[in-house]
Coordinates of C-alpha atoms and ligand atoms in Angstrom, one line a residue:
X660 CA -10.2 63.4 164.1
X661 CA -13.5 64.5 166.1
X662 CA -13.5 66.0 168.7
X663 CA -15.9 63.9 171.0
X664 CA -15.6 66.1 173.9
X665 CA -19.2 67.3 175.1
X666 CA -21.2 65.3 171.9
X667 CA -23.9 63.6 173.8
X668 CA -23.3 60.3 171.6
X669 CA -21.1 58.3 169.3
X670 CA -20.0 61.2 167.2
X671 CA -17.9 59.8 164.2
X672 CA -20.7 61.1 161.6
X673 CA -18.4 62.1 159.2
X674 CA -15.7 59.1 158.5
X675 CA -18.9 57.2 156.8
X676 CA -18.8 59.4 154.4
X677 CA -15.5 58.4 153.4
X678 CA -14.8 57.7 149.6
X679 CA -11.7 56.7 147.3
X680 CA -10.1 59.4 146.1
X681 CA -12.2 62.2 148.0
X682 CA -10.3 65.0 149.9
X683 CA -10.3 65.6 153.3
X684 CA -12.0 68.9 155.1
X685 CA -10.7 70.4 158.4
X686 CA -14.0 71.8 160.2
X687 CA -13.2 74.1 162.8
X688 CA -15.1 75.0 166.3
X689 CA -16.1 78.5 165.6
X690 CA -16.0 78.7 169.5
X691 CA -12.0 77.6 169.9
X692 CA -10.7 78.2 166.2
X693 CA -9.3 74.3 166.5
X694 CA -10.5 71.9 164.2
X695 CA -13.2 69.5 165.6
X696 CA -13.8 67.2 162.6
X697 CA -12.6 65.9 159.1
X698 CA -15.3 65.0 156.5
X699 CA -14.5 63.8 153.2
X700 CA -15.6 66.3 150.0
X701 CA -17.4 65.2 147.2
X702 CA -15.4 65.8 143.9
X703 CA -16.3 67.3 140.7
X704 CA -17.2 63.7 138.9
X705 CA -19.4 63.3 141.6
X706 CA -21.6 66.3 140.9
X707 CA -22.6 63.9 137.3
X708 CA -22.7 60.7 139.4
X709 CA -25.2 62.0 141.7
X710 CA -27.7 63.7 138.7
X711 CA -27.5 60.2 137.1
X712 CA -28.5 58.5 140.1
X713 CA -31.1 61.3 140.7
X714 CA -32.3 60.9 136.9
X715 CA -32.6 57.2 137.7
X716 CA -34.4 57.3 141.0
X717 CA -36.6 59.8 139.0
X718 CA -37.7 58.1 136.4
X719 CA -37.3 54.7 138.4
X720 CA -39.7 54.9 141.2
X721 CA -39.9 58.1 142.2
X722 CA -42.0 59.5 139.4
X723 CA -44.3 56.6 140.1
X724 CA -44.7 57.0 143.9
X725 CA -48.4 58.3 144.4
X726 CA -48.4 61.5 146.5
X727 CA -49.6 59.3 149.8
X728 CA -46.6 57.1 149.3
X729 CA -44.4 60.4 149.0
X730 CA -46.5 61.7 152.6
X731 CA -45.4 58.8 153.8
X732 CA -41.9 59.1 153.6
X733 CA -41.6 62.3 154.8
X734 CA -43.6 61.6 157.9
X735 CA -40.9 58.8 158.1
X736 CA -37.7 61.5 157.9
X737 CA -39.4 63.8 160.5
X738 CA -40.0 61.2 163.2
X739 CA -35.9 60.3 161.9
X740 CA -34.6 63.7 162.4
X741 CA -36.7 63.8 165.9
X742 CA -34.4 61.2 167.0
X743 CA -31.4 62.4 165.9
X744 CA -32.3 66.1 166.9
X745 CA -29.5 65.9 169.8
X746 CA -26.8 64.9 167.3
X747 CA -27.8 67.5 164.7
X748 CA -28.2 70.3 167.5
X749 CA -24.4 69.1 168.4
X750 CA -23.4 69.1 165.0
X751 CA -24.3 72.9 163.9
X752 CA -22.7 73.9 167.6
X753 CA -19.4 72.3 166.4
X754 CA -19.1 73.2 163.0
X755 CA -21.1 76.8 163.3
X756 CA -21.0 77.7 166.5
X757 CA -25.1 78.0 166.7
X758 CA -25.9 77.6 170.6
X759 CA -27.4 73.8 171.4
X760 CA -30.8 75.5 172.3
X761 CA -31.0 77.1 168.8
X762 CA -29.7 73.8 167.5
X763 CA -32.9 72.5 169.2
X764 CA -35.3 74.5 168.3
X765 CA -33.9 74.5 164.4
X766 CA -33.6 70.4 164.3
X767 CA -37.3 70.7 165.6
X768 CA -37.9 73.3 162.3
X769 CA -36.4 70.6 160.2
X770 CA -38.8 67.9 161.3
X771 CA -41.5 70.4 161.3
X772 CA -41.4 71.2 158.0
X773 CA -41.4 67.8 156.7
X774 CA -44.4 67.2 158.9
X775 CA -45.4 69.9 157.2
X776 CA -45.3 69.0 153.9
X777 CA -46.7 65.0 154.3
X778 CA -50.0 66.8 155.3
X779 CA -50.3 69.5 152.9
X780 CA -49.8 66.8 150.1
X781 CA -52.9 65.9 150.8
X782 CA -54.2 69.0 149.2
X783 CA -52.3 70.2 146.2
X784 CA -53.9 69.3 143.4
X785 CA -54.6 71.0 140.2
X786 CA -57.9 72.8 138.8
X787 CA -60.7 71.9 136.2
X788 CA -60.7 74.7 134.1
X789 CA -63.7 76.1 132.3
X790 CA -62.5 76.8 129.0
X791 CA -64.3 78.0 126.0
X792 CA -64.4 75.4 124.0
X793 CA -66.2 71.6 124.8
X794 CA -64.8 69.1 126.4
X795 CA -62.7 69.2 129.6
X796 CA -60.2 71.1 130.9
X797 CA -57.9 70.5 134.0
X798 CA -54.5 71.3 135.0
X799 CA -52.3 69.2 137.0
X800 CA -48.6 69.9 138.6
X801 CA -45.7 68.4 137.9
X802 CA -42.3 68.1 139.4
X803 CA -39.1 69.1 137.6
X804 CA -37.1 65.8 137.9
X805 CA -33.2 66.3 139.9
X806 CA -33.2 69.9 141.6
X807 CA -30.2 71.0 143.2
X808 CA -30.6 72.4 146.7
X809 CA -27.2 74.9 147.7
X810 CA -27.8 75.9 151.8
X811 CA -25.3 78.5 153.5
X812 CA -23.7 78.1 156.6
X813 CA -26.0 80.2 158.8
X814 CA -29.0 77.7 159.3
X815 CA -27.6 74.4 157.9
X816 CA -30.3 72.2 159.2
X817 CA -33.3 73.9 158.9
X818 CA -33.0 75.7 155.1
X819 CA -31.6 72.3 154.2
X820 CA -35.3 70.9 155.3
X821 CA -37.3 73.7 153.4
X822 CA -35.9 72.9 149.8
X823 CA -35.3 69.1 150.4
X824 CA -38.9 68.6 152.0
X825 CA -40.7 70.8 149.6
X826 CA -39.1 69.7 146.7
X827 CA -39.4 65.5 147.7
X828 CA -43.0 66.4 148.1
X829 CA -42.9 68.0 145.1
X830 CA -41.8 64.9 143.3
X831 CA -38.3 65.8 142.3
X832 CA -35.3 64.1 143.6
X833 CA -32.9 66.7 145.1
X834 CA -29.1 67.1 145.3
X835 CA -28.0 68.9 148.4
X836 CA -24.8 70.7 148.7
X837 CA -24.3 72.3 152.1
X838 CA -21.9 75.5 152.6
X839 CA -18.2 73.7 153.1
X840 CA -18.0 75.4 156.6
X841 CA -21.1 73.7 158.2
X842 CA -21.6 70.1 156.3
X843 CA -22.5 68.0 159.1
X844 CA -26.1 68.7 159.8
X845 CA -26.8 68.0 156.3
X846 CA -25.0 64.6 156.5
X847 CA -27.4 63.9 159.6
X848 CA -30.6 64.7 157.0
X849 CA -29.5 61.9 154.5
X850 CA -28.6 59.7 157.4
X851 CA -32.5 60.2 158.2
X852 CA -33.2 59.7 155.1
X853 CA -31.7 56.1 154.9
X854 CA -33.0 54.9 158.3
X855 CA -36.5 56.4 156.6
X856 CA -36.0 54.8 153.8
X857 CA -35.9 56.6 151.0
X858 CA -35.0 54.7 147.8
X859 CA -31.7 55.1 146.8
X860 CA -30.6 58.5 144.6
X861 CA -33.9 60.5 146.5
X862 CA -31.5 62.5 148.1
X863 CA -27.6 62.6 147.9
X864 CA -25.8 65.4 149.9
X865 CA -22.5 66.6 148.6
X866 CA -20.5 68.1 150.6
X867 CA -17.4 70.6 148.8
X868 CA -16.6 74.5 148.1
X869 CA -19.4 76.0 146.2
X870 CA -16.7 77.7 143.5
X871 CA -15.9 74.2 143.0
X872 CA -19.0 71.9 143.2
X873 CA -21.5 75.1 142.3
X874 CA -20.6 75.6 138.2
X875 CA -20.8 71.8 137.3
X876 CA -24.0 71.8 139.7
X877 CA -25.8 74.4 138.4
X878 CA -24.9 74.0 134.3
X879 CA -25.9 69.8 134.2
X880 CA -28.2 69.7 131.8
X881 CA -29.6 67.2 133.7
X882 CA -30.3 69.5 136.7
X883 CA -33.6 71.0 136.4
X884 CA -34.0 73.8 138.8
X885 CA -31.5 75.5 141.7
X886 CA -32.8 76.7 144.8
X887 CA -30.2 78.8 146.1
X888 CA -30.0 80.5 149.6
X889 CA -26.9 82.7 150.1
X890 CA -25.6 86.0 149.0
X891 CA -26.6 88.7 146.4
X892 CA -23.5 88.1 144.2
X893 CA -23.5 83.9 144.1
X894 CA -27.3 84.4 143.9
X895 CA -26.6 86.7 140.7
X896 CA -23.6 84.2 139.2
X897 CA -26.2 81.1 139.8
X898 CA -28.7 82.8 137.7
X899 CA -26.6 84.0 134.9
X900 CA -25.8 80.3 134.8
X901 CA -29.0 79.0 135.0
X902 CA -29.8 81.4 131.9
X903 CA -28.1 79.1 129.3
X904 CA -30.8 76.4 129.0
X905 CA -33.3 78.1 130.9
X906 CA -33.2 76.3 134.5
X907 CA -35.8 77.5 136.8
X908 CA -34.2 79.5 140.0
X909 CA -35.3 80.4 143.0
X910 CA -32.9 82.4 144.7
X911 CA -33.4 83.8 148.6
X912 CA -30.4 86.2 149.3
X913 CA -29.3 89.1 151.1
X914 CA -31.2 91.4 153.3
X915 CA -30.5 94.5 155.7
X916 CA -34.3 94.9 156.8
X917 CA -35.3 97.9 159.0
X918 CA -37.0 98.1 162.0
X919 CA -39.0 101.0 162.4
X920 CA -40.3 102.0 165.5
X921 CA -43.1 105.0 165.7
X922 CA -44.3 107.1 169.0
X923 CA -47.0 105.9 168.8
X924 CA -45.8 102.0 170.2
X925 CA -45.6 100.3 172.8
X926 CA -41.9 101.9 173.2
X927 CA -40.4 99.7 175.8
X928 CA -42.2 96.3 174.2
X929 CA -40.2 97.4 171.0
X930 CA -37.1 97.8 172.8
X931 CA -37.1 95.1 174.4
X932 CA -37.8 92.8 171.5
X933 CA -35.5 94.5 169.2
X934 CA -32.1 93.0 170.1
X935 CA -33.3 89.4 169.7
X936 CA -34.3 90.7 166.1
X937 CA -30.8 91.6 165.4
X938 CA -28.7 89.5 167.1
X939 CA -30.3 86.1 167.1
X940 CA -28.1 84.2 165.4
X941 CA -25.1 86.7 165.9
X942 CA -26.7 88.6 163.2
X943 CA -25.9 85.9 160.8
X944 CA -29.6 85.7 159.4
X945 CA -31.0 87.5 156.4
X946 CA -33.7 88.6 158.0
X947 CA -31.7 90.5 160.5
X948 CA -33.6 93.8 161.5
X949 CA -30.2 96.1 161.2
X950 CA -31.4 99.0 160.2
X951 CA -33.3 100.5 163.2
X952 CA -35.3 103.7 162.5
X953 CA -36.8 105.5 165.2
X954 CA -39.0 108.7 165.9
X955 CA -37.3 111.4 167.2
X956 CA -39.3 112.3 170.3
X957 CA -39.1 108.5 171.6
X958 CA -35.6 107.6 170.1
X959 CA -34.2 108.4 174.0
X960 CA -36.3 105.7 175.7
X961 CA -36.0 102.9 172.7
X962 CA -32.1 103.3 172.7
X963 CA -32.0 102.8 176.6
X964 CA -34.4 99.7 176.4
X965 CA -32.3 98.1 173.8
X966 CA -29.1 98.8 175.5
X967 CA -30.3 97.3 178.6
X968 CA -32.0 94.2 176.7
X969 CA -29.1 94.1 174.7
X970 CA -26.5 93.4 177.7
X971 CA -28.8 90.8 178.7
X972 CA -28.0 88.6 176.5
X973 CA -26.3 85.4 177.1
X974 CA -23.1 85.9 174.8
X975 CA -20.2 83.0 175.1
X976 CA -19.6 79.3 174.8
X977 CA -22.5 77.6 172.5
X978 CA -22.1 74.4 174.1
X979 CA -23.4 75.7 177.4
X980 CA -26.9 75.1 177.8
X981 CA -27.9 78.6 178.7
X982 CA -26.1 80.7 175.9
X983 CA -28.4 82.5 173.7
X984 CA -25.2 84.2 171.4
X985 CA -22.3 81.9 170.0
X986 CA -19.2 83.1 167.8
X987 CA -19.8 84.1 164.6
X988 CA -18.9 81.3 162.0
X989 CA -15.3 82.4 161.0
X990 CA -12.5 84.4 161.3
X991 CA -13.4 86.3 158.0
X992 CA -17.0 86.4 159.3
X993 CA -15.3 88.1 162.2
X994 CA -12.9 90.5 160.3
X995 CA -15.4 91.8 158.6
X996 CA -17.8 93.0 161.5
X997 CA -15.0 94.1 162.9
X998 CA -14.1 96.3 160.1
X999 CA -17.6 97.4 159.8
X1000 CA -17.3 99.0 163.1
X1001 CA -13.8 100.2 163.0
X1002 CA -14.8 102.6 160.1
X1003 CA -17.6 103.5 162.1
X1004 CA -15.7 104.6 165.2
X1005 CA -13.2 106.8 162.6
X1006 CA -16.2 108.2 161.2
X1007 CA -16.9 109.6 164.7
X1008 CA -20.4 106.9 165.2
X1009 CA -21.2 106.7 168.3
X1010 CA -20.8 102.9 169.5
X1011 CA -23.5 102.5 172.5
X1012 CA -22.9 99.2 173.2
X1013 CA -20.7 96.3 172.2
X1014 CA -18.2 97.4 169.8
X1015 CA -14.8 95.3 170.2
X1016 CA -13.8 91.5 169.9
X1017 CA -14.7 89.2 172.9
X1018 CA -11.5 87.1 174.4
X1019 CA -8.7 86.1 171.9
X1020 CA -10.2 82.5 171.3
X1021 CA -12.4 81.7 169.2
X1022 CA -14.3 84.3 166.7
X1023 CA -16.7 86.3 169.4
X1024 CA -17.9 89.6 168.9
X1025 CA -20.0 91.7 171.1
X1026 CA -23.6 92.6 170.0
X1027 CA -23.2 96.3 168.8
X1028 CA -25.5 99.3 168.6
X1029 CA -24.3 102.6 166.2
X1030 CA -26.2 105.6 166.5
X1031 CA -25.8 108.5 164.5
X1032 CA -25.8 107.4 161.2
X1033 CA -25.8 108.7 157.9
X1034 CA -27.5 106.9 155.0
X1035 CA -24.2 106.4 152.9
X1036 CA -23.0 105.3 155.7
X1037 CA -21.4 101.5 154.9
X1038 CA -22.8 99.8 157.9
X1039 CA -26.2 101.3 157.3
X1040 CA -26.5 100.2 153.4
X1041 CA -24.4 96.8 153.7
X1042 CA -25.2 93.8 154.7
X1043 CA -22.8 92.9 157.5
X1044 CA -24.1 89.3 158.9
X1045 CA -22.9 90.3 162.2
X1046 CA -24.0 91.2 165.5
X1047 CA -24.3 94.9 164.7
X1048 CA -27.4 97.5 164.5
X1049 CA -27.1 101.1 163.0
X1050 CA -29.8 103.6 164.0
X1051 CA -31.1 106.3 162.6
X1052 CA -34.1 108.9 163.4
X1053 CA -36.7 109.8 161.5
X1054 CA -40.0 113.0 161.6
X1055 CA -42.5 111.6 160.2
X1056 CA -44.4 108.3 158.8
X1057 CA -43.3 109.8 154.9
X1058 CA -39.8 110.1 156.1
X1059 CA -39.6 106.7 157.7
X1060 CA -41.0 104.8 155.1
X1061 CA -39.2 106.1 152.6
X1062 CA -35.7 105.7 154.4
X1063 CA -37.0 101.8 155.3
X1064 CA -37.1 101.6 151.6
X1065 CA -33.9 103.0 151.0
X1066 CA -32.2 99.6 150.0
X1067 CA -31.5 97.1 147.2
X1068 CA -32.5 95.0 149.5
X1069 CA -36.5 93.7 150.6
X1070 CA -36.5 90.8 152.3
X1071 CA -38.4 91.0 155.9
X1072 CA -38.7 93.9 158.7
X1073 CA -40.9 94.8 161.3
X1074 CA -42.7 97.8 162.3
X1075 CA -44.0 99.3 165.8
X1076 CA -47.2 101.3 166.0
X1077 CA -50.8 100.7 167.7
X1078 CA -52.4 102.7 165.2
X1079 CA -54.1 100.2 163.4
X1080 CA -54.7 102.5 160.2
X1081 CA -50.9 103.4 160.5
X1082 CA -49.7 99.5 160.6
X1083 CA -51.8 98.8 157.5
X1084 CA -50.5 101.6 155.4
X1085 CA -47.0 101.2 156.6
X1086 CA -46.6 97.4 156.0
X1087 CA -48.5 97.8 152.3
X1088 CA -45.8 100.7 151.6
X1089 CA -42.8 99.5 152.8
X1090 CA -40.8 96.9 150.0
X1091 CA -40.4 93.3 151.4
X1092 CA -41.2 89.7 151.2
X1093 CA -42.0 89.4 154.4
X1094 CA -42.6 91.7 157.4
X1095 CA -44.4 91.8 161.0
X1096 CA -46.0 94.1 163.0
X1097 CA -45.2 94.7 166.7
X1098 CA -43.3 91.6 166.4
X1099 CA -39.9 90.4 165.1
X1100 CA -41.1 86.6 164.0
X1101 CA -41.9 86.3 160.3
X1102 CA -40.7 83.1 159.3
X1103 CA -43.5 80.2 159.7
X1104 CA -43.3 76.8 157.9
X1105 CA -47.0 77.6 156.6
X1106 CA -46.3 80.9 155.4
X1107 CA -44.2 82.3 151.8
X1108 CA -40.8 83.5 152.8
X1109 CA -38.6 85.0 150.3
X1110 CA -38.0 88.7 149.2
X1111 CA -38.4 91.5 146.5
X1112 CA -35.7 93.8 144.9
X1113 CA -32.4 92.3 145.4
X1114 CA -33.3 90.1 148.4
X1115 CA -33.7 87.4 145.9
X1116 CA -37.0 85.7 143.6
X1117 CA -39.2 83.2 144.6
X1118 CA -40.8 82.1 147.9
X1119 CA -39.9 79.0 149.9
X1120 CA -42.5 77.2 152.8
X1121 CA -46.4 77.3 153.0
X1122 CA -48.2 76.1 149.6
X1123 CA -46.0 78.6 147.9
X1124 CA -42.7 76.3 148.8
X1125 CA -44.2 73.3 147.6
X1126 CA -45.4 75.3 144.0
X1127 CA -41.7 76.2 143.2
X1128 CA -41.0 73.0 142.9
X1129 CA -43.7 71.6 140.4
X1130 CA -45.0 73.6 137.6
X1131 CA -48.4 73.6 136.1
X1132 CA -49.1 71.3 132.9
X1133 CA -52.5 72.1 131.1
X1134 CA -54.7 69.2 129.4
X1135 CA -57.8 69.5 127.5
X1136 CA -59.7 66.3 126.4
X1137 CA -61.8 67.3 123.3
X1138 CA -65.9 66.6 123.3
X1139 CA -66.1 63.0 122.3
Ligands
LIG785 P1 -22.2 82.3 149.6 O1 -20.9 82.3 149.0 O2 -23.3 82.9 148.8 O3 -22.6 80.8 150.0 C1 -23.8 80.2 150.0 C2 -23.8 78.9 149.4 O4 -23.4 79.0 148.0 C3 -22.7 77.9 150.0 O5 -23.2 76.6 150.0 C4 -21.6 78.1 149.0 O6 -20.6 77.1 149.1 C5 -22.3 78.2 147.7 N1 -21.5 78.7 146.6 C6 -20.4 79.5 146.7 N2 -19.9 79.7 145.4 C7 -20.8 79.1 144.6 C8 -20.9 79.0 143.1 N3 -20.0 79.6 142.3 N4 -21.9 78.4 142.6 C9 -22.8 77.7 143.4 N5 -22.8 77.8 144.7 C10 -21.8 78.5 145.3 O7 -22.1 83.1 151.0 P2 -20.8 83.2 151.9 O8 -19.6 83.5 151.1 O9 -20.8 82.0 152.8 O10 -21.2 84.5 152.7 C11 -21.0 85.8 152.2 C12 -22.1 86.7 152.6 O11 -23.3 86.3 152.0 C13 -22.4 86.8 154.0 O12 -21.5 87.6 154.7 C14 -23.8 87.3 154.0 O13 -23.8 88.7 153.8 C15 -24.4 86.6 152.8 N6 -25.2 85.4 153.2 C16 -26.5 85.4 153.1 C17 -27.2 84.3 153.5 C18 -28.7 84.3 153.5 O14 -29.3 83.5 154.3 N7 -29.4 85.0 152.7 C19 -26.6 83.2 153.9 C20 -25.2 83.1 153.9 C21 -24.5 84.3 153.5 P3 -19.3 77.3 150.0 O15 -19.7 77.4 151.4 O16 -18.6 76.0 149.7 O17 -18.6 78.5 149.5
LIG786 MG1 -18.9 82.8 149.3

C-alpha cells in the first residue's frame, strides 16, 4: 500500500523493487504515525550478489571508462534527479517527515553535487615528482573498486549524493544502503541512475536494517572501503570491523557543536539566525549548533531575540508548502527529546520556550530553549538530534573557548564577534571540522566537511571528497 494522497505523481516507487523471497517494510508518515508505503528489503545473500556484480561492473567497464566518459554520466544523473526532484522531495516528506521545501532545496543538493563532481574531474590528476634519482617520477590516483556507501535517515537524498557521486567519480562502483526508516529517496537515485544510464552493477541500493545488512556489508572481502555517516557508536563498531583486513573508513558521525556568541556581535543578527542553526531539520543534523554559549552582559538581549525568532517558525504538517519544521523521524526519536527535557525540567532548568509534545498525532515536538545549565548536565554533553538548545554563559574569550571545546565531539559550530583579530583566534582555537563566522552555513558542495575528535575521520565534498575515494599510486620509470 502507498499512500497516494498529496504525491504530485504516480507514486508506486517502491513495488518495482519487489524481489522473490524479500521481506516486506512498513514505512510510516512521521507526520500521522500511519504507514504510507511497503518496500521490499534486500536480504543478507544479497549483500554478496551486489559486490559481485559491483566487482564485475569494476573490472568490466567501469575501470576502463576514461574520466570524461565517467563526467559524462554524472552530468547525465544530475539532469535525472532534476526531473525527478518533485518525487524525491515527496518521498523524504513521507517517509521522514522533512518539509517539501527542504525536500527541494536537498534534491537540488543532490543534483548539485554530481554537477559538481563531472566538472572537477576535469582536474584531478596526479603530480610529476622530482625525485632523487633519474628518470621520471609521477603519481597517479586510483579508485578502490566496490565501496559501500551506509546514509542515515536525517538527509537521505543529499548524503546519499556526496558518497555515491564522489566515489563514481572516483572510479569505484558503490553499494548504497539507506537507513531502513527513510529508503525511498535512495531508490529515486538508482532510478536516476538507470534512465542515466549507468551500466549495470555501477550502483545498486539495498535497502534493510543496518544490524542486519551492515556486518556482511562491511566484512566482504570484496568491499574495499565504507563511508559511513551516522552515530558515534555504529561509526566505532564499523571501524573495528573494517580493522580485520584493513578496509579504508571514512566515518562522519555525531556532533553537539556550540554556538558562541560574544558582546562584541552583531547581538540581534546572532539571535536571529540562531534558531534556524538548531532547529533546521528539527535538530536532526549533526551539525546542529546546540550548545549555545553566550557572554554574560549580552545573554538578556540574545535570549529574547532567539525566543522571538524561535516562535517564528513554521512548525506542523511537512506536506504544506509553507512549513519550515516537520516531526521528528520516529517515535523513539521523539521519546528521547522528550526525555532529554523531562530531566531537565526535574533538574529545575529553566525551559524558555518549547518544551512539551505538539498534538497527539504524529511525532512533533516543539523547538526548545534551556537556560541555566550546568556542563554535566546530559542535554548539554549529549547529542539529542532533537529540536532542543541548552545555553550557558560565559566571562571571557578563555572561558568560552575552552567550554566550546568541552566535548568528544568536533564537528562544525559558529561563532559571533566583529572583531576581526578575535574571529581569527577563536575559529583557529576552537576543535572542529568545520565552523563559520557570523553565520550558521558551513556545508558547501566545494568545501571539506567532516569532523575531529569523536565527530568522526575523513572529509566528504570539495577535492577532498573525491580524494577519499581514490588513493595515490607512485611510478618511477628508470633513465633509459
Ligand atoms: P545509526 O544506527 O548510526 O544509523 C546510521 C546508518 O547506519 C543507518 O543506515 C543504519 O541502518 C546503519 N547501521 C545500523 N547498524 C549498523 C551496523 N551494525 N553496521 C552497519 N550499518 C549499520 O543511527 P540511528 O540509530 O538511526 O540514530 C541514532 C543516533 O545517531 C541519533 O539519535 C543521532 O544522535 C545519531 N545520528 C547521527 C547522524 C549524523 O548525521 N551524524 C545521522 C543519524 C543519526 P538502519 O537504519 O537500518 O539501522
Ligand atoms: Mg541505530
Amino acid at each position: 500500500m502507498i499512500a497516494a494522497d498529496g504525491f504530485p505523481e504516480e507514486p508506486a516507487v517502491a513495488w518495482k523493487w519487489k524481489k522473490d523471497g524479500a521481506r516486506v517494510r512498513k514505512l510510516t508518515d512521521p507526520a500521522t504515525g500511519e504507514v504510507c508505503a511497503e518496500i521490499f528489503d534486500s536480504r543478507v545473500e544479497d549483500v554478496d550478489l551486489a559486490v559481485k556484480a559491483a566487482e564485475k561492473a569494476f573490472r568490466g567497464s567501469w575501470q576502463k571508462t576514461i574520466p570524461a566518459k565517467r563526467a559524462e554520466f554524472l552530468a547525465a544523473m544530475a539532469t535525472k534527479i532534476d526531473a525527478l526532484k518533485e518525487k524525491i522531495a515527496w518521498a523524504d516528506c513521507w517517509n521522514m517527515g522533512k518539509p517539501l521545501q527542504s525536500g527541494r532545496g536537498e534534491a537540488g543538493n543532490g543534483a548539485g553535487t554530481f554537477r559538481y563532481y563531472a566538472g572537477l574531474l576535469g582536474s584531478a590528476g596526479g603530480q610529476v615528482v622530482p625525485v632523487a634519482k633519474e628518470g621520471f617520477d609521477f603519481t597517479i590516483r586510483v579508485p578502490f573498486g566496490v565501496v559501500v556507501g551506509i546514509v542515515p535517515w536525517n538527509f537521505p537524498f543529499p548524503i546519499a549524493c556526496w558518497k555515491t557521486a564522489a566515489a563514481l567519480a572516483a572510479g569505484n562502483c558503490v553499494i548504497l544502503k539507506p537507513a531502513q526508516f527513510t529508503p525511498w529517496s535512495a531508490l529515486l537515485l538508482a532510478e536516476a541512475a538507470r534512465e542515466a544510464g549507468l551500466p549495470e552493477g555501477v550502483l545498486q541500493v539495498l535497502p534493510g536494517g543496518g544490524s542486519e545488512l551492515g556486518d556482511p556489508l562491511v566484512t566482504h572481502p570484496g568491499v574495499r572501503k565504507v563511508s559511513f555517516t551516522g552515530s558515534t557508536e555504529i561509526g566505532r563498531h564499523i571501524m573495528k570491523m573494517a580493522a580485520n583486513d584493513i578496509k579504508r573508513v571514512s566515518l562522519e558521525l555525531g556532533g553537539k557543536s556550540p554556538n558562541v556568541v560574544f558582546a562584541d556581535a552583531d547581538v540581534d543578527k546572532a539571535a536571529v539566525a540562531s534558531p534556524g542553526a538548531v532547529f533546521d531539520n528539527t535538530g536532526q543534523d549533526c551539525c546542529a549548533r546546540s550548545r549555545i554559549l553566550v557572554e554574560e552582559g549580552v545573554a538578556e538581549r540574545f535570549v529574547k531575540g532567539f525566543v522571538g525568532a524561535t516562535q517564528k517558525l513554521k512548525v506542523g504538517d511537512p506536506k504544506k508548502e509553507d512549513t519550515e519544521l516537520g516531526p521528528l523521524v520516529h517515535q523513539k526519536q521523539l521519546e528521547t527529546t522528550e526525555s532529554y527535557v523531562e530531566a531537565a525540567r526535574k533538574k529545575g532548568r529553566k525551559i524558555l520556550c518549547g518544551g512539551k509534545r505538539i498534538g497527539s498525532k504524529g511525532f512533533f515536538y516543539e523547538p526548545t530553549l534551556i537556560v541555566g545549565c550546568e556542563k554535566g548536565d546530559s542535554w548539554w554533553q549529549e547529542e539529542i538530534f532533537g529540536p532542543v538548545a541548552s545555553l550557558r554563559t560565559f566571562r571571557t574569550e578563555e572561558e568560552a573557548v575552552q567550554e566550546a571545546n568541552d566535548s568528544i565531539y568536533g564537528l562544525s559550530g559558529s561563532l559571533w564577534t566583529l572583531g576581526l583579530d578575535r574571529a581569527l583566534r577563536v575559529a583557529l582555537a576552537i576543535e572542529s571540522g568545520n565552523l563559520s563566522v557570523n553565520s550558521h552555513s558551513s556545508v558547501f558542495t566545494q568545501a571539506p566537511f567532516g569532523g575531529v575528535k569523536q565527530s568522526g575521520i575523513g572529509r566528504e565534498l570539495g577535492q577532498a571528497g573525491l580524494e577519499g575515494f581514490s588513493e595515490p599510486k607512485n611510478i618511477f620509470i628508470g633513465k633509459p
